[in-house]
XYZ file of C-alpha atoms in Angstrom:
583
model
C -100.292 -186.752 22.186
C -99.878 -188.463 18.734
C -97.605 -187.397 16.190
C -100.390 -186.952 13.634
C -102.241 -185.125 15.852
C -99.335 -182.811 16.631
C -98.823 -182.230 12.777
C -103.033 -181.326 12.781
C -102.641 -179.096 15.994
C -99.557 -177.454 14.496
C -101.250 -176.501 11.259
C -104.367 -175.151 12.209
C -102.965 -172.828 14.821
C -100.555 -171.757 12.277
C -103.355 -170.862 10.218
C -105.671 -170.010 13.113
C -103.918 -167.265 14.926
C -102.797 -164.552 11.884
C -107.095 -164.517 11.333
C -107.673 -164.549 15.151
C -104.995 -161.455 15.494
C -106.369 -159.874 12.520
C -110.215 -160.052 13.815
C -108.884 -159.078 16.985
C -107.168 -155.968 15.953
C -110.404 -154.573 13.218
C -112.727 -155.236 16.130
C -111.558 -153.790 18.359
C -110.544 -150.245 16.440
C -114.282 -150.469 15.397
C -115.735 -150.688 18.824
C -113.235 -148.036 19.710
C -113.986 -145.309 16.599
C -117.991 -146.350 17.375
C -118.260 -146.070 21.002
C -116.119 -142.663 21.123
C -119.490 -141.589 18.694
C -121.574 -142.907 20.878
C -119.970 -140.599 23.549
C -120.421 -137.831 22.264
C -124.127 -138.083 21.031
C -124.886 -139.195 24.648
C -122.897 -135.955 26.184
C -124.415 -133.896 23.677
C -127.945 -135.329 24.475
C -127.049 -135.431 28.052
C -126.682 -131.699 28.614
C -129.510 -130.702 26.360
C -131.714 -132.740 28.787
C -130.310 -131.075 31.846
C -130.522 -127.467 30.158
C -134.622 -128.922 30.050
C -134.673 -130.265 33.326
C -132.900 -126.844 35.058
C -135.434 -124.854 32.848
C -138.786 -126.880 34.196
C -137.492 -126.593 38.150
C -136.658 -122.963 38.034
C -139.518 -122.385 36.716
C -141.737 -125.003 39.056
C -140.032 -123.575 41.530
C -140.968 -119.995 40.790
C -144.829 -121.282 40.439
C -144.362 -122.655 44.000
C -142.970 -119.726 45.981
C -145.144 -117.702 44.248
C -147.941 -119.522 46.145
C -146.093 -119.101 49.488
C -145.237 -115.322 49.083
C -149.008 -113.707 47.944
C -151.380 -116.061 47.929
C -154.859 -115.548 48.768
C -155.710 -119.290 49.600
C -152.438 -120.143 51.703
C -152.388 -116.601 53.421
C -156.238 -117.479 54.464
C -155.264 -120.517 56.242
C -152.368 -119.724 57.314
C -154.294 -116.921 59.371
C -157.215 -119.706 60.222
C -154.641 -121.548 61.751
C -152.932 -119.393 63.357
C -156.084 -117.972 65.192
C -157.151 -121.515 65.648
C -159.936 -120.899 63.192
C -159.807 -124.213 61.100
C -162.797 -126.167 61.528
C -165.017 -128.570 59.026
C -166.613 -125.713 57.018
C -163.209 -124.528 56.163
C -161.906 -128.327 54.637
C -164.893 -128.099 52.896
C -164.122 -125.170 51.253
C -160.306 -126.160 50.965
C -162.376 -129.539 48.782
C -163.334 -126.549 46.313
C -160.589 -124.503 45.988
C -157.357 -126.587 45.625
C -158.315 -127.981 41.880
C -158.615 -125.264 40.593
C -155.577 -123.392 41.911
C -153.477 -126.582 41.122
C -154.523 -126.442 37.342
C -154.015 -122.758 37.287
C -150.263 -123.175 38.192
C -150.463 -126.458 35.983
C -149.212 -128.663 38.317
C -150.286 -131.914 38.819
C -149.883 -132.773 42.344
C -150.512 -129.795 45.085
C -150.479 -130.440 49.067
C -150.936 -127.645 51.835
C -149.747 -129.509 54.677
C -149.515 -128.519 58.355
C -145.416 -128.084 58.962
C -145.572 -127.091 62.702
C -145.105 -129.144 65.480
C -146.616 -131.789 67.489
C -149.538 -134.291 66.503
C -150.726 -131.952 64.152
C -147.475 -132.212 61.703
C -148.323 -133.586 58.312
C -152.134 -133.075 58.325
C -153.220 -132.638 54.920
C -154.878 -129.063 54.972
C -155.663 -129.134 51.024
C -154.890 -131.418 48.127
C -155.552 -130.139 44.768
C -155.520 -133.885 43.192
C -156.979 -135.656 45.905
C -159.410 -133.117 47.510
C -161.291 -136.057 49.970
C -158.013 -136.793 51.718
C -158.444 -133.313 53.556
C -157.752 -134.601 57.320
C -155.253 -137.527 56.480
C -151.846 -137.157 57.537
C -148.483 -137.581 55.926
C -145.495 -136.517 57.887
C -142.942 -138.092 55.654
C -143.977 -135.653 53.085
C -143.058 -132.719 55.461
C -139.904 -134.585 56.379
C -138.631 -135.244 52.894
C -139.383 -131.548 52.056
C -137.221 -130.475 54.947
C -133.942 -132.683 54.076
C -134.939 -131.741 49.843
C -134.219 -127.909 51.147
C -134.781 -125.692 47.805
C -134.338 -129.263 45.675
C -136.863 -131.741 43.635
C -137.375 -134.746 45.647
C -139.070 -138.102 44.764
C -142.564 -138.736 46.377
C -145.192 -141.331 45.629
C -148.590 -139.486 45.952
C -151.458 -141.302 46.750
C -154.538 -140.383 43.925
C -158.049 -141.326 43.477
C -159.361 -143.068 40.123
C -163.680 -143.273 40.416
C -163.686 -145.847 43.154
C -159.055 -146.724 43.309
C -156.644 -145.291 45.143
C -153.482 -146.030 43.854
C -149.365 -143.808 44.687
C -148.119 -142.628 41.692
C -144.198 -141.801 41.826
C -143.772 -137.599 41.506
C -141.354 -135.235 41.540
C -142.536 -132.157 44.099
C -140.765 -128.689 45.146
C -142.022 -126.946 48.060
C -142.095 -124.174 50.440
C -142.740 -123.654 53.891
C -145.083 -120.476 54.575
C -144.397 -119.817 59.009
C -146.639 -116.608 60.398
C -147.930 -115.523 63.517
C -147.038 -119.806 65.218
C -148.230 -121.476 62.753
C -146.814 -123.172 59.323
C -148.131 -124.445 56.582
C -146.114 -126.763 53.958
C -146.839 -125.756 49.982
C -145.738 -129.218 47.960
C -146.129 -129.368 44.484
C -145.006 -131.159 41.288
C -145.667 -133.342 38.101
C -146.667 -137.332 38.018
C -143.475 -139.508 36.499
C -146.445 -140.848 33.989
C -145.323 -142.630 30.485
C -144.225 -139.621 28.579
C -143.048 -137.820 31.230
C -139.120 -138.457 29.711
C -141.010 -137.958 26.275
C -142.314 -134.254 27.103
C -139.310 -133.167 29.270
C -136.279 -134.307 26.782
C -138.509 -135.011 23.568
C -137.250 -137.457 20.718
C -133.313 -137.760 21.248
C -133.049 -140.875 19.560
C -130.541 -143.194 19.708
C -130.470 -141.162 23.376
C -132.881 -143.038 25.475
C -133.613 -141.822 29.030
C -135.201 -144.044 32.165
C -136.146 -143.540 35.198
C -134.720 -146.163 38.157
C -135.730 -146.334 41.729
C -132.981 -147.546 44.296
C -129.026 -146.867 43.933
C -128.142 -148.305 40.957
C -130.330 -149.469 37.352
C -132.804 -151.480 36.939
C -131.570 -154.752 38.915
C -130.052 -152.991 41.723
C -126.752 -152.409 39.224
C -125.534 -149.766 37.574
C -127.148 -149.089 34.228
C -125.232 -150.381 31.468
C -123.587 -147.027 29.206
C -125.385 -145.592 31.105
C -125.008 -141.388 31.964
C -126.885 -139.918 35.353
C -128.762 -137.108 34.051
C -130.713 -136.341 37.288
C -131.029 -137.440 41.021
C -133.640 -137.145 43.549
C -134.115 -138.031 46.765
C -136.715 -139.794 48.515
C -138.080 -140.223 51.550
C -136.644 -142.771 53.682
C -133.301 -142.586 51.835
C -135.256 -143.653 48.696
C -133.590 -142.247 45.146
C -135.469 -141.826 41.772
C -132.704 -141.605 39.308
C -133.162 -140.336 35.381
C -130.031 -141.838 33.366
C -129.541 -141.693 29.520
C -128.150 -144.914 27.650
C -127.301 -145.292 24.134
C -128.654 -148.090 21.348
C -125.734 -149.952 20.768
C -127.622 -152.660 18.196
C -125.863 -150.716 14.941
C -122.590 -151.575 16.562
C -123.513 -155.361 17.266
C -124.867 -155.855 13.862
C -121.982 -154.275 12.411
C -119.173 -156.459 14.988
C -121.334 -160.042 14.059
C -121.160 -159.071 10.426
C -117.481 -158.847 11.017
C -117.481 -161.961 12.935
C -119.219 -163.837 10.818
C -116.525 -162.690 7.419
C -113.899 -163.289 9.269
C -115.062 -167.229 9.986
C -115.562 -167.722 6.308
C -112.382 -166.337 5.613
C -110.691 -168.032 8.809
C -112.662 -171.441 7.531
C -110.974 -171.495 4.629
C -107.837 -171.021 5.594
C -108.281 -173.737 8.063
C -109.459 -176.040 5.874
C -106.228 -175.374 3.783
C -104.084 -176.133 6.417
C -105.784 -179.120 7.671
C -105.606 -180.715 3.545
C -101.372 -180.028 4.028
C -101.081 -181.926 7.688
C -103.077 -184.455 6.624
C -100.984 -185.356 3.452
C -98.103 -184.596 5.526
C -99.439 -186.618 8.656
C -99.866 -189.928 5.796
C -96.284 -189.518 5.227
C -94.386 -189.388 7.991
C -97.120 -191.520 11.004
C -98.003 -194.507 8.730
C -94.674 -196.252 10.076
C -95.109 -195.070 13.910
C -98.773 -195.895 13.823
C -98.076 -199.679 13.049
C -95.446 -199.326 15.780
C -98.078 -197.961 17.800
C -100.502 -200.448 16.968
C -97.899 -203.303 17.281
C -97.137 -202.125 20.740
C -100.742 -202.580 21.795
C -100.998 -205.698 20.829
C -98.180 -206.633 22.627
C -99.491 -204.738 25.590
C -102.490 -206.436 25.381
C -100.816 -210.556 25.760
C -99.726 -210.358 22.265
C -96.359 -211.232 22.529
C -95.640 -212.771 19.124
C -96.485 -209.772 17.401
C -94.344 -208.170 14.666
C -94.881 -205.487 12.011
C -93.257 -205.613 8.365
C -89.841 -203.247 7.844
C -91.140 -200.730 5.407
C -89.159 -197.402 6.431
C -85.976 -196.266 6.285
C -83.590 -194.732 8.558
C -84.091 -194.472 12.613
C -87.650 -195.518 12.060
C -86.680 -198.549 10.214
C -84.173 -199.631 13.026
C -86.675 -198.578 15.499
C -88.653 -201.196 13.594
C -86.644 -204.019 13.348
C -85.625 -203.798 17.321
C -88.913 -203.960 18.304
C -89.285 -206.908 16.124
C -86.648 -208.250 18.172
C -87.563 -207.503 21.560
C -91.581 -208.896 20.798
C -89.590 -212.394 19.944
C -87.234 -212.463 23.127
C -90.767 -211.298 25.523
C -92.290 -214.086 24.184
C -89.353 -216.852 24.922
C -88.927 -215.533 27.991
C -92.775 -215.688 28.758
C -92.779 -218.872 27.643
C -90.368 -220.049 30.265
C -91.922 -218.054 33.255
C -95.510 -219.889 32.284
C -93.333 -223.033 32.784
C -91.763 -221.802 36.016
C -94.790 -220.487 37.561
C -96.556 -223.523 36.619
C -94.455 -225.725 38.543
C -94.371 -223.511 41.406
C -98.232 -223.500 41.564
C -98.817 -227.557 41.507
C -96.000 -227.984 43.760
C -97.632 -225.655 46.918
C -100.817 -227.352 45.753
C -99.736 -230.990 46.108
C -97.317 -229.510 49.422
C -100.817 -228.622 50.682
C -102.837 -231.892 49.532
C -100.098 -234.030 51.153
C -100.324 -232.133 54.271
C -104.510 -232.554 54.405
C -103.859 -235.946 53.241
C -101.567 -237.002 56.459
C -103.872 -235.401 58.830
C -106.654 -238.082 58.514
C -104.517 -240.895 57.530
C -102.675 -241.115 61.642
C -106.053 -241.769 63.446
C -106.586 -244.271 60.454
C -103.143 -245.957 61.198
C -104.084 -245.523 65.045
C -107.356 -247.345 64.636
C -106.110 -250.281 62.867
C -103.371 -250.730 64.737
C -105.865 -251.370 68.051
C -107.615 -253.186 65.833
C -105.104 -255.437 65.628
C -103.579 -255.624 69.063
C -107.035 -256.114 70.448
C -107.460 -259.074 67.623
C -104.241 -260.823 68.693
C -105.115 -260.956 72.304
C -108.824 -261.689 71.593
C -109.935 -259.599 74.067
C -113.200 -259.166 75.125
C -114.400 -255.553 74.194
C -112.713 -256.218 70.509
C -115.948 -256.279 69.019
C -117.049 -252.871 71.253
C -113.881 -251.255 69.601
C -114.270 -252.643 66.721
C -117.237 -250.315 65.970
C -115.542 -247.642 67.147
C -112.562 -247.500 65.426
C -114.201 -248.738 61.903
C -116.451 -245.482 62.283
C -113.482 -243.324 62.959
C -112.103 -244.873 59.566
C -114.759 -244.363 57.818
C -115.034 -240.296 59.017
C -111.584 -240.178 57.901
C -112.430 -241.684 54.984
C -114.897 -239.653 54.266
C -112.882 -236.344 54.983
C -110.481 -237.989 52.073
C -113.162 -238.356 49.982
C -114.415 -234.627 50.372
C -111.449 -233.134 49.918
C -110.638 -234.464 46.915
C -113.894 -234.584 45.560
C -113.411 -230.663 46.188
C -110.157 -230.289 44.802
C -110.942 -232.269 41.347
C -114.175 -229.391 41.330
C -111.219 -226.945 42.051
C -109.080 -228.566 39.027
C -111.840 -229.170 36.785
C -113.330 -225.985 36.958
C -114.929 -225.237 33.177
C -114.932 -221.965 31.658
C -117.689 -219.738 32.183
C -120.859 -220.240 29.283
C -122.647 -216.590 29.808
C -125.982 -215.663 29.010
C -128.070 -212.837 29.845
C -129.419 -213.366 33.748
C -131.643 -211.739 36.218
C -129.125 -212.055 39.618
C -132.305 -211.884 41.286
C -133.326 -215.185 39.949
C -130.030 -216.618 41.216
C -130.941 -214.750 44.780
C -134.178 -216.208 44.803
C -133.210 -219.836 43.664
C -130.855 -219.630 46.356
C -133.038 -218.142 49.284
C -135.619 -220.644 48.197
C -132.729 -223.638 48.950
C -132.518 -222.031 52.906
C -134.068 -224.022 55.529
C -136.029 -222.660 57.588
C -134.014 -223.301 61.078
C -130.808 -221.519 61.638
C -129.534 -218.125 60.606
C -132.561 -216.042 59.597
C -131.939 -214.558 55.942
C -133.301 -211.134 55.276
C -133.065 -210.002 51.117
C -133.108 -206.335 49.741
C -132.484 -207.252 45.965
C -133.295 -205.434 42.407
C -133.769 -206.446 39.049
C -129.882 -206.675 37.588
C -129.351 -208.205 34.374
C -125.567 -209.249 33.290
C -124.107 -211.708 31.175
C -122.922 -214.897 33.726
C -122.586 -218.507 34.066
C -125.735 -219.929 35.455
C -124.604 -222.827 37.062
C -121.409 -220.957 38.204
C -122.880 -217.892 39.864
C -125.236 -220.303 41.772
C -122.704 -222.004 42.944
C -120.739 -218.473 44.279
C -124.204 -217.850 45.920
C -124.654 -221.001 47.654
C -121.416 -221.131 48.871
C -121.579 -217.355 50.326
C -124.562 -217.886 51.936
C -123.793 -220.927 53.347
C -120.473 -219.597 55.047
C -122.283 -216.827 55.966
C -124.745 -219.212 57.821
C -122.264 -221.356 59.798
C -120.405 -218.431 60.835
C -123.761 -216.617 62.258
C -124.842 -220.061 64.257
C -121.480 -220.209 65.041
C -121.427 -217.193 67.569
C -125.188 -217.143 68.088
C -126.174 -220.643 68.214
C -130.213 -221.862 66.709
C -131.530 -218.505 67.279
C -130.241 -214.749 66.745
C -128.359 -215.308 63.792
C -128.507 -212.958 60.855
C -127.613 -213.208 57.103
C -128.608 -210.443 54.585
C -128.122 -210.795 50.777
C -128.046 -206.931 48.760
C -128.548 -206.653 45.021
C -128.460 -203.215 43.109
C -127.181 -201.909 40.232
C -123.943 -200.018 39.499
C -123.064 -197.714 36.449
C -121.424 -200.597 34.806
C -123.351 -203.531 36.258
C -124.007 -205.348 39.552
C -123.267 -204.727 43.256
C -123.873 -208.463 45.112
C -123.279 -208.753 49.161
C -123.512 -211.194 51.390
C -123.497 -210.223 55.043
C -123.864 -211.544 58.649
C -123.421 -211.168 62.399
C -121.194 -213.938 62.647
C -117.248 -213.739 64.502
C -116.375 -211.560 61.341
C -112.890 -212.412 59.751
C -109.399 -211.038 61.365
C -107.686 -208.417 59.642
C -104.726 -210.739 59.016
C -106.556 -213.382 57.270
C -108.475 -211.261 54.884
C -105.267 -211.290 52.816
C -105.141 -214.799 52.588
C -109.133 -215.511 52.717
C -109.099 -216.873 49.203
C -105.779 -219.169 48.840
C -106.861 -222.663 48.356
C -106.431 -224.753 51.635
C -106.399 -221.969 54.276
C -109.480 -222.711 56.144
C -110.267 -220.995 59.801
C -113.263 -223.988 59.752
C -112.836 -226.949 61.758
C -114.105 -229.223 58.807
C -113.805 -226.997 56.393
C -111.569 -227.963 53.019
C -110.062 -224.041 52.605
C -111.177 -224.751 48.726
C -114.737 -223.141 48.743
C -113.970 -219.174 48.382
C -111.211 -220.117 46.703
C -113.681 -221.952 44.143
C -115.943 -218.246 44.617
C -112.436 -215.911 43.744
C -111.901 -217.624 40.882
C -115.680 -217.923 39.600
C -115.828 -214.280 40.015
C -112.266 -213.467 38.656
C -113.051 -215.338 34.916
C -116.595 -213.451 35.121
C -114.602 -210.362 34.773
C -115.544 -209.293 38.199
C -113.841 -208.604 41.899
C -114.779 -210.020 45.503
C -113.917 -208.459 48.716
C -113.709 -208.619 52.248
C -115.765 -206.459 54.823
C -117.194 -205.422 57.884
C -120.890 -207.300 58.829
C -123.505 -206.881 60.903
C -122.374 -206.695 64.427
C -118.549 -207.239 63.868
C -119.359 -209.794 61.580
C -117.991 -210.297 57.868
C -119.371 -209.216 54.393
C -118.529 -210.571 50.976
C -118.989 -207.903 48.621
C -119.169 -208.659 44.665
C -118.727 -206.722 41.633
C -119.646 -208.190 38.489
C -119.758 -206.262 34.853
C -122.546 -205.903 32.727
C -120.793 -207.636 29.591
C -119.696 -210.362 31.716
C -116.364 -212.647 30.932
C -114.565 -211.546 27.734
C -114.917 -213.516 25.020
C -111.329 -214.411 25.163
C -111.377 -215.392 28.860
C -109.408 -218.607 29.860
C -110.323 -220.619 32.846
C -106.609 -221.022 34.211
C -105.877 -224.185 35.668
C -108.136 -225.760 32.502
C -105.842 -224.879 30.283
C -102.326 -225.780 31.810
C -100.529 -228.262 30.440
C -99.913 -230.074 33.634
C -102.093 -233.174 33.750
C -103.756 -232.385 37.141
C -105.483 -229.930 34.918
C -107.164 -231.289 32.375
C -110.140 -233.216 32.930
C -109.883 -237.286 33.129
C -111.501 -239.275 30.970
């Protein structure tokens, strides 16, 4: 991390934490002193709404067994049934009477269901808020009354609306009246309808009570500040649970209002504190950051680089060496340029004296036949003649090429970008493709970078053409395969060239791109090195990989920007005068 930036950081959390603390500490004793209120109002509330609750079962439940012990309707059909006397004309008359005695008792739900035994259990004898659905059966009902015991349970009724039938969640009590064999289930209760909580705990604000199905709130979790006031059971190991929560929006006004002082206040002080690093920061980093910025230049091929002494003490020293040292880098680099310089043209004319004698032995071979033959005037001196003259001249020629190749090689200009479509290049180049040979498949996109025109078709042609030879190579005329691939990449282009050809050894991948090394008959070893170096000033990287059928694929990455403006072809600008252009 910088200095100056060190000084900031320092500063502001000197300033920072104190407020942070501070906020930390008043917050939280606020939240404290207001939710210990809040605990208390909800107790308080809290057992005034059970005290209601208690008061409304004892006395449901007192309406309820009231019906079982002296009843005139229940005893009636408790005796019908038990003397196997309940037929239509008594449902009919159960239709009348159930309203009536359900709104007597006030409740809102009443069932007289069939408790005993057998296929008969659940059979709806009489319901006072749904008198058609007299013969329907609903054994759950008489289940969850047996597990509730003396309890409340939680039951959705089904009702009738004109022409709807719709379940409407209740809470029922119950009894079970058993004479003379037979039993007959008394179930009744209240609808859970919108101001149900309203009438049965009345206005307790901030108190606010709900009603949740399942085990926990309303998402399956437990409510949030939330206090159980009641439970009931279900059937089916359903649960209808009434919990009380607290408004705690007086407290979150009253925390952001906090909050939001404390950032003004907190602001401030920052703002202070960042005024003081910032004149202290000018002090002390103006030196360091022309070090720094010194350093990057020298980092960055700037060797010659120095900054002006203006400080005092270790920083001035530290000044002055580095002044120093950027002089000595630059002698020495000086002298390694020379030394590698040399080095290169030597193993380059090493090599172009070895590819010279190759050619010029059957030249020497020739013409000495030539001559022998001549001398003796034999007979078939005009045959050889021919002969040998043509192997001359294919010698010749092979001179010819490579140098030709290696002055391209020499001469090689420094890239002149524009902005280019590759898949102009790709098409220019497929369009140069006979039609016999390796067949050449394309899969290209629209990529635009900034390249060398000439150069780049040049890479292309020389890819493809490799990539041709190597596929008639192992396949002969027919069966060959070369594919060219063009996409984009997050920072420019993606460029392969690939074929079924023999593929390229692990070993020689290495050394694919050193001028000379060849693993063509005829070839001059000088065309990917040509491609490496096109590609290297563009800014860009070639590979080596696996083909199509254990053949080889070039891969190329190129940049959007293209070469940097600064870019300089290598062997263009040596000093040595094998590289500079001849007039």
């Amino acid at each position: 991390m910088k200095l100056r930036w060190r000084f900031l950081l320092l500063f502001l959390v000197a300033a920072f934490v104190p407020f942070t603390a501070l906020f930390v500490v008043v917050q939280t004793s606020l939240i404290d002193q207001v939710r210990e209120d809040h605990r208390r109002q909800l107790d308080t509330r809290v057992a005034s709404a059970q005290r209601r609750l208690a008061e409304r079962d004892a006395n449901d439940r007192q309406a309820v067994h009231a019906l079982c012990d002296h009843n005139l309707v229940v005893d009636r059909l408790v005796l019908q049934l038990a003397t196997d006397r309940f037929d239509p004309q008594s449902e009919q008359e159960m239709v009348m009477l159930m309203p009536p005695m359900m709104r007597g008792q006030r409740f809102d739900a009443l069932y007289l269901l069939d408790a005993q035994g057998g296929p008969s259990r659940g059979q709806i004898l009489g319901a006072g808020h749904y008198p058609n659905a007299v013969g329907g059966r609903v054994p759950e009902l008489v289940d969850a009354l047996t597990r509730a015991g003396e309890a409340t349970f939680a039951y959705e009724a089904r009702v009738r609306d004109d022409d709807t039938a719709r379940d409407v969640m209740s809470l029922l009590q119950g009894c079970v009246v058993r004479r003379d064999g037979a039993a007959v289930a008394v179930v009744a209760g209240h609808f859970l309808a919108d101001d149900f909580v309203e009438e049965l705990v009345g206005d307790v604000t901030p108190v606010e009570f709900r009603l949740f199905q399942g085990p926990g709130g309303p998402d399956g979790g437990g409510p949030d500040r939330g206090t159980e006031v009641a439970h009931f059971e279900g059937p089916e190991g359903t649960a209808l649970r009434l919990v009380a929560t607290i408004d705690d929006e007086p407290l979150r006004r009253e925390v952001a209002a906090l909050q939001q002082r404390t950032l003004y206040v907190a602001g401030v002080a920052l703002l202070v504190a960042l005024f003081a690093a910032v004149l202290m920061t000018l002090t002390l980093s103006r030196p360091l950051r022309s070090l720094e910025a010194a350093a990057q230049r020298v980092a960055s091929g700037d060797l010659e680089s120095e900054i002006p002494v203006t400080a005092r003490g270790e920083v001035g020293r530290t000044m002055r060496a580095f002044n120093n040292m950027t002089r000595e880098l630059a002698a020495t680099r000086k002298k390694l340029l020379r030394a590698e310089r040399i080095a290169a043209w030597r193993e380059v004319a090493r090599r172009i004296a070895h590819e010279i004698k190759n050619p010029l032995q059957p030249i020497q071979m020739e013409i000495e036949t030539m001559r022998k033959l001549h001398q003796r005037k034999h007979p078939d001196f005009d045959v050889e003649f021919q002969g040998s003259t043509q192997v001359i001249l294919d010698e010749v020629k092979r001179l010819n090429t490579m140098v030709t190749e290696f002055s391209r090689f020499a001469r090689l200009p420094r890239p002149t970008p524009v902005a280019l479509d590759l898949r102009e290049i790709v098409d220019h180049v497929v369009s140069l493709h006979g039609s016999g040979g390796a067949e050449l498949a394309v899969d290209v996109d629209s990529v635009v970078v900034r390249a060398d025109r000439e150069q780049l078709t040049q890479v292309l042609v020389n890819l493809v053409q490799n990539a041709a030879d190597a596929a008639e190579a192992r396949h002969g005329s027919h069966g060959g395969s070369v594919q060219i691939r063009l996409e984009p990449t997050d920072d420019g282009a993606r460029l392969e060239v690939a074929d079924n050809g023999t593929g390229i050894d692990e070993a020689n991948r290495m050394r694919i791109f050193e001028p000379y090394f060849t693993t063509k008959s005829k070839g001059t070893g000088l065309g990917l090195a040509i491609v490496h170096r096109i590609i290297g000033d563009h800014g860009g990287s070639i590979d080596v990989e696996d083909g199509i059928d254990g053949g080889a694929a070039f891969v190329i990455q190129l940049p959007v920007q293209g070469p940097a403006m600064e870019i300089e072809a290598s062997l263009a600008e040596t000093d040595l005068p094998l590289g500079r252009p001849q007039p």
